[in-house]
Amino acid sequence: MARSSDARNGSIPTICLLGAIAAAFLIIVLDWVQGPGTPYVAMLVGPPLLSATYCSARQVALVGALSTGLCLLWTYIQAYELTVDSATQTAAVVAATGVGCLLASLRSRDGEAVAEMGRAGKEAQQAILRDIDPEIGQLRVAHRYISATRGAEIGGDLYEALDTPYGVRLLIGDVRGKGLDAVRLASTVLGSFRHVAHERADLRAVVADLDRAVARSVGIEDFVTAAVIEERGGTLTVLNCGHPPPLLLRDGGVTPLDPPAPAPPLGFLPVARPRIERLQPGDRLLLYTDGIAEARRDGEFFPLAERSWRILGHGTVKDGLMSLENALRDWVRNLLDDDIALVLLEYAGAGSTATGQPIPAWEWDAAVEE
């Protein structure tokens, strides 16, 4: 399991501080080994500046005080008096300490501003991405939102799962672009889905309503990739609008549920044809955004399809998503370029509380065409 980012970030200042202290003593040792007249003592200006890269201003001042004391003590031991050269060297160390403290203060202030912006973005996303119930109808559900590297812009990944009169309906999507505009558009799509999913019997009408909501809210180059999924009485229907295909996990195998024909994203008048599957008890379905499909290390993409069953096919759905995140972070060395939304479903089979209304004719007709 990869170490957490917070633990790793917390250890770096400590390592830097210890390294700067060690460098100060090493300089004195080198000067002692080389003998009088060597210029190594003048290098004591380095440790305070070195510590400023990651340490706080207080820690830089500590290193500077140590370096200044060593400079005074060593020059006095060698000459038994303070000379003009030793005074100049000491003044240079004090000046380097002051510059280092200033740099550390500026870096800390900028880091706090970035962290505050990140917290505001996370709060905005949490306000629109509600928690999904762990059991909906005949499905066990787990979801996870993985934030990208520290300081990255907030994104527009979205998901939702609803128990409706027409079965369990789910949405996974990704808004083009980042920042607050993407979050606002994600909020619009989610708000529309939460309404029309309960009102429209035809899943194609749900997609059409979402498309109109996006078209009213964006410019000509903006869009939302999305997959709209319905589970009713053990039958799974997927309408895909330019989104990565869900992965069906069954009996040790993984099947991408590619659409019968490609359809453009929401905002571009998609006419999506349904992909229909008959579920078996224990089947699992992974919904995801393209942040995980595009995650790579040394130019090699994360092998999602190849690893999905080994990671997600056992234990609870919640544990599966945690294992998937750990495997992903190990793969990219904890450096993600994009946020990722994940939803993992498990079909429980007969005997659960989901509605089991008949599948409409248009869905069965499409299945026969396949």
mmCIF file of C-alpha atoms in Angstrom, residues 2 146 291-296 302-303 307 311 322-336 338 340 342:
data_model
loop_
_atom_site.group_PDB
_atom_site.id
_atom_site.type_symbol
_atom_site.label_atom_id
_atom_site.label_comp_id
_atom_site.label_asym_id
_atom_site.label_seq_id
_atom_site.Cartn_x
_atom_site.Cartn_y
_atom_site.Cartn_z
ATOM 1 C CA ALA A 2 1.348 3.437 -0.930
ATOM 2 C CA ILE A 146 -10.079 10.609 -5.966
ATOM 3 C CA GLY A 291 -8.860 10.216 -15.160
ATOM 4 C CA ILE A 292 -8.135 6.560 -14.386
ATOM 5 C CA ALA A 293 -8.115 5.477 -18.038
ATOM 6 C CA GLU A 294 -5.509 8.166 -18.810
ATOM 7 C CA ALA A 295 -3.357 7.715 -15.695
ATOM 8 C CA ARG A 296 0.122 6.666 -16.744
ATOM 9 C CA PHE A 302 -2.730 2.048 -15.943
ATOM 10 C CA PRO A 303 -3.972 -1.450 -17.007
ATOM 11 C CA ARG A 307 -6.381 -5.696 -13.245
ATOM 12 C CA ILE A 311 -8.653 -5.966 -7.576
ATOM 13 C CA MET A 322 -10.121 1.308 -1.820
ATOM 14 C CA SER A 323 -7.845 -1.380 -3.284
ATOM 15 C CA LEU A 324 -8.247 0.117 -6.757
ATOM 16 C CA GLU A 325 -7.223 3.562 -5.501
ATOM 17 C CA ASN A 326 -4.161 2.128 -3.753
ATOM 18 C CA ALA A 327 -3.134 0.222 -6.882
ATOM 19 C CA LEU A 328 -3.609 3.335 -9.007
ATOM 20 C CA ARG A 329 -1.592 5.565 -6.689
ATOM 21 C CA ASP A 330 1.213 3.001 -6.626
ATOM 22 C CA TRP A 331 1.199 2.897 -10.420
ATOM 23 C CA VAL A 332 1.480 6.690 -10.885
ATOM 24 C CA ARG A 333 3.712 7.152 -7.809
ATOM 25 C CA ASN A 334 0.961 9.214 -6.189
ATOM 26 C CA LEU A 335 1.075 11.833 -8.990
ATOM 27 C CA LEU A 336 -2.353 12.065 -10.616
ATOM 28 C CA ASP A 338 -6.858 14.520 -13.157
ATOM 29 C CA ILE A 340 -11.364 10.485 -10.845
ATOM 30 C CA LEU A 342 -15.562 5.722 -9.375
#
